[in-house]
Coordinates of C-alpha atoms in Angstrom, one line a residue:
M1 CA 0.1 0.1 0.0
L2 CA 1.5 3.5 -0.6
G3 CA 2.7 5.1 2.3
S4 CA 3.0 1.8 4.3
R5 CA 6.0 1.4 6.3
P6 CA 8.4 -1.2 5.0
E7 CA 8.7 -4.6 6.6
R8 CA 11.3 -4.5 9.1
V9 CA 14.5 -6.7 8.5
T10 CA 14.8 -9.4 10.9
I11 CA 17.5 -12.0 12.1
R12 CA 15.3 -14.7 10.5
H13 CA 15.3 -12.8 7.1
V14 CA 19.2 -12.8 7.1
A15 CA 19.3 -16.6 8.1
E16 CA 17.2 -17.4 5.0
H17 CA 19.0 -14.8 2.9
A18 CA 22.6 -16.5 3.8
G19 CA 21.1 -19.9 3.8
V20 CA 21.9 -20.6 7.5
S21 CA 20.1 -21.1 10.7
V22 CA 18.9 -18.2 12.9
A23 CA 21.3 -19.5 15.7
A24 CA 24.1 -19.3 13.3
V25 CA 23.3 -15.5 12.7
S26 CA 23.3 -15.0 16.3
K27 CA 26.8 -16.6 16.8
V28 CA 28.3 -14.4 14.0
L29 CA 26.4 -11.2 15.7
R30 CA 28.0 -12.0 19.1
N31 CA 31.4 -13.0 17.4
A32 CA 31.1 -16.1 19.4
Y33 CA 34.1 -18.7 19.6
G34 CA 34.2 -21.2 16.5
V35 CA 32.5 -19.4 13.7
S36 CA 34.3 -20.3 10.5
D37 CA 35.6 -17.4 8.0
A38 CA 33.0 -18.9 5.5
L39 CA 30.0 -18.4 7.8
R40 CA 31.0 -15.3 8.8
L41 CA 31.4 -14.1 5.2
K42 CA 27.9 -15.6 4.4
V43 CA 26.1 -13.8 6.9
E44 CA 27.9 -10.5 6.9
D45 CA 27.2 -10.4 3.1
A46 CA 23.6 -11.0 4.0
I47 CA 23.3 -8.1 6.8
E48 CA 24.9 -5.9 4.3
T49 CA 22.5 -6.7 1.3
L50 CA 19.4 -6.8 3.6
K51 CA 20.6 -3.8 5.7
Y52 CA 20.0 -5.7 8.8
R53 CA 20.3 -3.4 12.1
P54 CA 19.9 -5.7 15.2
S55 CA 17.1 -4.4 17.8
T56 CA 18.7 -3.4 20.9
A57 CA 15.5 -3.4 22.8
A58 CA 15.1 -7.0 21.8
R59 CA 18.5 -7.9 23.0
A60 CA 17.6 -6.1 26.1
M61 CA 14.4 -8.2 26.5
R62 CA 16.7 -11.4 26.3
G63 CA 19.1 -10.1 29.0
R64 CA 21.2 -8.1 27.1
T65 CA 21.8 -4.5 26.1
F66 CA 25.1 -4.7 23.9
T67 CA 26.6 -2.0 25.6
V68 CA 29.7 -1.7 27.4
G69 CA 30.5 1.3 29.7
I70 CA 33.8 2.6 29.8
L71 CA 34.6 5.1 32.7
V72 CA 37.7 7.1 32.7
V73 CA 39.0 9.2 35.4
E74 CA 40.1 12.1 33.4
L75 CA 40.6 12.9 29.4
T76 CA 43.8 15.3 29.7
N77 CA 45.8 12.5 29.3
P78 CA 46.6 12.7 25.3
F79 CA 47.1 8.8 25.5
I80 CA 43.6 8.3 26.4
P81 CA 41.7 8.8 23.0
T82 CA 43.8 6.2 21.2
L83 CA 42.7 3.7 23.9
L84 CA 39.1 4.5 23.5
E85 CA 39.2 4.3 20.0
E86 CA 41.1 0.7 20.0
M87 CA 38.6 -0.2 22.8
D88 CA 35.5 0.9 20.8
A89 CA 36.8 -0.7 17.5
G90 CA 36.9 -4.1 19.3
L91 CA 33.8 -4.2 20.8
A92 CA 32.1 -2.7 17.6
Q93 CA 33.3 -5.8 15.9
A94 CA 31.1 -8.0 18.4
S95 CA 28.0 -5.6 17.6
Y96 CA 28.3 -4.0 21.1
K97 CA 28.3 0.0 21.6
S98 CA 30.3 1.6 24.2
M99 CA 29.2 4.3 26.4
V100 CA 32.2 6.7 27.9
A101 CA 31.7 8.6 31.0
V102 CA 34.2 10.9 32.5
G103 CA 34.7 11.2 36.1
R104 CA 37.5 12.6 38.5
A105 CA 39.9 11.0 40.7
A106 CA 37.4 10.9 43.9
S107 CA 36.2 7.8 45.1
K108 CA 32.6 9.0 45.8
I109 CA 32.1 10.1 42.3
E110 CA 33.7 6.9 40.8
T111 CA 31.4 4.7 42.6
S112 CA 28.6 6.9 42.0
M113 CA 29.0 6.6 38.3
I114 CA 29.8 2.8 38.3
E115 CA 26.4 2.4 40.1
T116 CA 24.8 4.5 37.6
M117 CA 26.2 2.2 34.6
I118 CA 25.0 -1.0 36.5
D119 CA 21.3 0.6 37.2
N120 CA 21.3 1.2 33.2
R121 CA 22.1 -2.4 32.5
M122 CA 25.6 -2.2 30.9
D123 CA 26.7 -5.7 30.0
G124 CA 30.0 -4.7 31.5
L125 CA 32.3 -2.2 32.6
I126 CA 35.8 -0.9 31.5
L127 CA 37.9 1.2 34.0
I128 CA 40.6 3.4 33.0
G129 CA 43.0 4.2 35.7
P130 CA 40.4 3.8 38.6
Q131 CA 41.2 5.2 41.9
I132 CA 38.9 3.1 44.1
S133 CA 40.4 0.3 45.9
G134 CA 40.8 -3.1 44.7
N135 CA 38.3 -4.8 47.3
V136 CA 35.8 -1.9 46.4
M137 CA 36.1 -2.8 42.6
A138 CA 36.0 -6.7 43.4
E139 CA 32.3 -6.0 45.1
Y140 CA 30.9 -4.5 41.8
A141 CA 32.6 -7.1 39.9
K142 CA 30.4 -9.7 41.7
Q143 CA 27.5 -7.3 39.8
I144 CA 29.1 -7.2 36.4
P145 CA 31.9 -8.1 34.3
I146 CA 34.8 -5.7 34.6
V147 CA 37.9 -5.1 33.1
A148 CA 40.6 -2.5 34.4
L149 CA 43.4 -0.6 32.4
A150 CA 46.2 1.1 34.2
H151 CA 45.4 -0.5 37.7
H152 CA 48.2 -2.9 39.0
E153 CA 46.2 -5.9 41.2
P154 CA 47.6 -9.0 39.7
N155 CA 46.4 -11.1 42.4
S156 CA 42.5 -10.1 42.1
S157 CA 40.3 -13.1 41.5
F158 CA 37.0 -10.9 40.6
Y159 CA 38.1 -8.7 37.6
D160 CA 40.7 -8.7 34.7
T161 CA 43.5 -6.2 34.4
V162 CA 45.3 -5.0 31.6
N163 CA 48.7 -2.7 32.0
S164 CA 51.4 -1.5 30.0
D165 CA 54.4 -3.4 31.9
D166 CA 55.1 -0.1 33.8
Y167 CA 57.9 -1.5 36.0
C168 CA 59.8 -2.9 32.9
G169 CA 59.1 0.6 31.3
A170 CA 60.7 2.7 33.7
Q171 CA 63.6 0.7 33.7
L172 CA 63.8 1.1 29.8
A173 CA 63.8 4.8 30.2
V174 CA 66.2 4.9 33.0
E175 CA 68.6 2.6 30.7
A176 CA 67.9 5.0 27.7
L177 CA 69.3 7.6 29.8
H178 CA 72.4 5.8 30.7
A179 CA 73.3 4.8 27.4
Q180 CA 73.6 8.6 26.5
G181 CA 76.3 8.7 29.4
H182 CA 74.3 10.2 32.2
Q183 CA 74.5 9.1 35.8
D184 CA 72.8 11.7 37.5
I185 CA 69.2 10.5 36.6
A186 CA 66.2 11.7 38.7
M187 CA 62.7 10.7 38.3
L188 CA 60.0 13.3 38.1
S189 CA 56.8 12.0 39.8
Y190 CA 53.8 13.1 41.9
D191 CA 52.2 13.1 45.2
H192 CA 49.9 10.0 45.1
S193 CA 49.5 9.7 48.8
G194 CA 45.8 8.9 49.4
Q195 CA 45.5 6.9 46.4
P196 CA 45.7 2.8 46.1
S197 CA 49.1 1.3 45.6
S198 CA 47.7 -0.2 42.3
V199 CA 48.2 3.4 40.6
V200 CA 50.9 3.2 37.5
A201 CA 52.9 5.8 39.3
V202 CA 53.9 3.2 42.1
A203 CA 55.0 0.5 39.4
R204 CA 57.0 3.3 37.6
E205 CA 58.7 4.5 40.9
A206 CA 59.6 0.8 41.9
G207 CA 61.2 0.4 38.2
Y208 CA 63.1 3.4 38.6
R209 CA 64.6 2.2 41.8
A210 CA 65.5 -1.0 40.6
A211 CA 67.2 0.2 37.4
M212 CA 69.3 2.6 39.2
E213 CA 70.4 0.0 41.7
R214 CA 71.2 -2.4 39.0
L215 CA 73.4 0.1 37.3
G216 CA 75.3 1.1 40.4
L217 CA 73.7 4.7 40.3
E218 CA 72.3 4.5 44.0
A219 CA 74.1 7.8 44.8
W220 CA 72.3 9.5 42.2
M221 CA 68.8 8.3 42.8
R222 CA 66.2 10.6 43.8
I223 CA 62.2 11.1 43.3
L224 CA 61.2 14.4 42.7
R225 CA 57.4 15.1 43.7
L226 CA 55.1 17.5 42.0
P227 CA 51.6 18.1 43.2
N228 CA 48.7 15.9 42.4
P229 CA 48.1 16.0 38.5
S230 CA 44.7 17.6 39.4
L231 CA 46.5 20.6 40.6
S232 CA 48.7 23.2 38.8
R233 CA 52.3 22.3 38.2
T234 CA 53.7 25.8 37.1
R235 CA 55.3 26.5 40.5
G236 CA 56.5 23.0 41.0
L237 CA 58.5 22.6 37.8
A238 CA 60.0 26.1 38.2
E239 CA 61.4 25.0 41.7
F240 CA 62.7 22.0 40.2
L241 CA 64.4 23.8 37.3
A242 CA 65.9 26.3 40.0
M243 CA 67.4 23.5 42.1
P244 CA 71.3 24.2 42.6
D245 CA 71.6 20.3 42.5
R246 CA 68.9 19.9 39.5
P247 CA 69.9 16.4 38.1
R248 CA 71.6 16.3 34.6
A249 CA 68.7 13.8 33.2
V250 CA 65.3 13.3 34.0
F251 CA 62.5 10.6 33.9
A252 CA 59.0 12.1 33.6
W253 CA 56.4 9.3 35.4
S254 CA 54.0 10.7 32.0
D255 CA 54.2 12.5 29.2
M256 CA 51.6 15.1 30.6
D257 CA 54.4 15.9 33.0
A258 CA 57.1 15.6 30.5
L259 CA 55.6 17.9 27.7
R260 CA 55.1 20.3 30.7
L261 CA 58.8 20.3 31.8
L262 CA 60.0 20.9 28.1
S263 CA 57.7 23.8 28.0
A264 CA 59.1 25.2 31.2
C265 CA 62.5 24.6 30.0
H266 CA 62.0 26.6 27.0
E267 CA 60.5 29.4 29.2
H268 CA 63.8 29.4 31.5
G269 CA 66.1 29.2 28.8
I270 CA 67.0 25.6 29.5
E271 CA 68.5 23.7 26.7
V272 CA 67.2 20.3 26.1
P273 CA 69.1 17.8 26.0
G274 CA 72.3 19.9 26.2
Q275 CA 71.4 21.1 29.9
L276 CA 68.7 18.5 30.8
A277 CA 67.9 15.1 29.0
V278 CA 64.2 14.1 29.2
I279 CA 62.4 11.0 28.6
G280 CA 58.6 10.4 29.4
Y281 CA 56.1 7.5 29.3
D282 CA 53.1 7.3 27.2
D283 CA 54.6 8.1 23.4
S284 CA 51.7 10.4 23.1
A285 CA 50.9 11.7 19.7
V286 CA 52.0 14.9 21.0
A287 CA 55.4 13.9 21.9
G288 CA 56.3 12.9 18.3
L289 CA 55.4 16.4 17.0
P290 CA 58.9 18.0 15.3
L291 CA 58.7 21.0 17.4
V292 CA 58.4 18.8 20.5
N293 CA 60.4 15.4 19.8
L294 CA 60.0 13.9 23.1
S295 CA 61.6 10.6 24.0
S296 CA 59.1 8.3 25.7
I297 CA 58.0 4.9 26.5
N298 CA 55.4 3.7 24.2
Q299 CA 52.8 1.7 25.8
K300 CA 51.4 -0.1 22.6
P301 CA 47.6 1.6 22.8
D302 CA 46.5 -0.6 19.9
E303 CA 47.6 -3.7 21.6
L304 CA 46.2 -2.6 25.2
G305 CA 42.9 -1.3 23.6
R306 CA 42.5 -5.0 21.8
C307 CA 43.3 -6.8 24.9
V308 CA 40.6 -4.9 26.8
S309 CA 38.2 -5.5 24.5
D310 CA 38.8 -9.1 24.0
L311 CA 38.6 -9.9 27.6
M312 CA 35.5 -7.8 28.3
L313 CA 33.9 -9.9 25.4
S314 CA 35.1 -13.3 26.9
R315 CA 33.7 -12.1 30.4
I316 CA 30.4 -11.4 29.1
E317 CA 30.5 -14.8 27.1
G318 CA 30.7 -16.5 30.6
R319 CA 34.5 -16.5 31.6
T320 CA 34.8 -16.3 35.1
E321 CA 38.7 -16.9 36.1
A322 CA 40.7 -13.6 36.2
R323 CA 43.3 -12.9 33.5
H324 CA 45.8 -10.2 33.8
V325 CA 47.6 -9.0 31.0
L326 CA 51.0 -7.1 30.8
V327 CA 52.2 -5.6 27.8
T328 CA 55.8 -4.8 27.2
P329 CA 56.5 -1.2 26.2
Q330 CA 59.4 0.0 24.1
V331 CA 61.6 3.1 24.4
V332 CA 60.9 5.6 21.3
F333 CA 64.4 7.8 20.8
R334 CA 63.8 11.4 19.9
R335 CA 65.7 14.5 20.2
S336 CA 64.9 15.2 23.8
L337 CA 67.9 12.6 24.7

């Protein structure tokens, strides 16, 4: 009839067009284990031809919403967007949508946002750099699948973790500076009192100490602390550069502070690397810009993102044993060394 609405394409139409069962189509949509390439190609061709769009409402009635919540404490770290893109791409391949929420490094705000995501029937939660304790996270993980990124708690049996091997990465940073002839190597970190020991800075500080001891540089070992990242760094960096015994080389715990340090050096007329060699951690996009040229530790964000999405999907599919993944980082050498 003229003006009547076209019939909605259903999963049954897709199955008929592909010449397979409805169950087979469902397996492809869920990216289930054991689906052959030939079956996947048939179903994907049928989906494309028929312009099939799975009904989120219908999925929710069967117990899933096909949405995953991603909670990130802050977005100022230029490393975060790349991670989000990789995670979203991995989830999308299994027909899941991600919903990103931005919080602050305060436990009450984090827990409130996690509870909101649970109330909205997310199928799983990805937490990036969570500041809540492992015990609190474990309680939430009893209610919903959780994968935590940038959270070192390898003994947890209730949720998964994915991390850059921060202990190893910090040692690589020290070794890179030492290879350039430096001995007076300090670490620029921050005041993380009040935060759980699972934060990445703790592992990086441990790696720095281990490398300095192994290289026989204990006499030069020192960790200089800026205020918490939520506070201004201007005064702290100026005081660092004005130190009468300022180190000859510095490993900054993150590109966020390494980049600020480069800017402060420029403002104070301190030549990098002539007067101060600098290496950061994250290898953010800004670090590679020609006018910046910051040496840094690359965390392999594509691999981290894929690991997170893969673990989340397998958790949703029913896996219960905890997995803890460490991705080995690598040094990227640029002009700041």
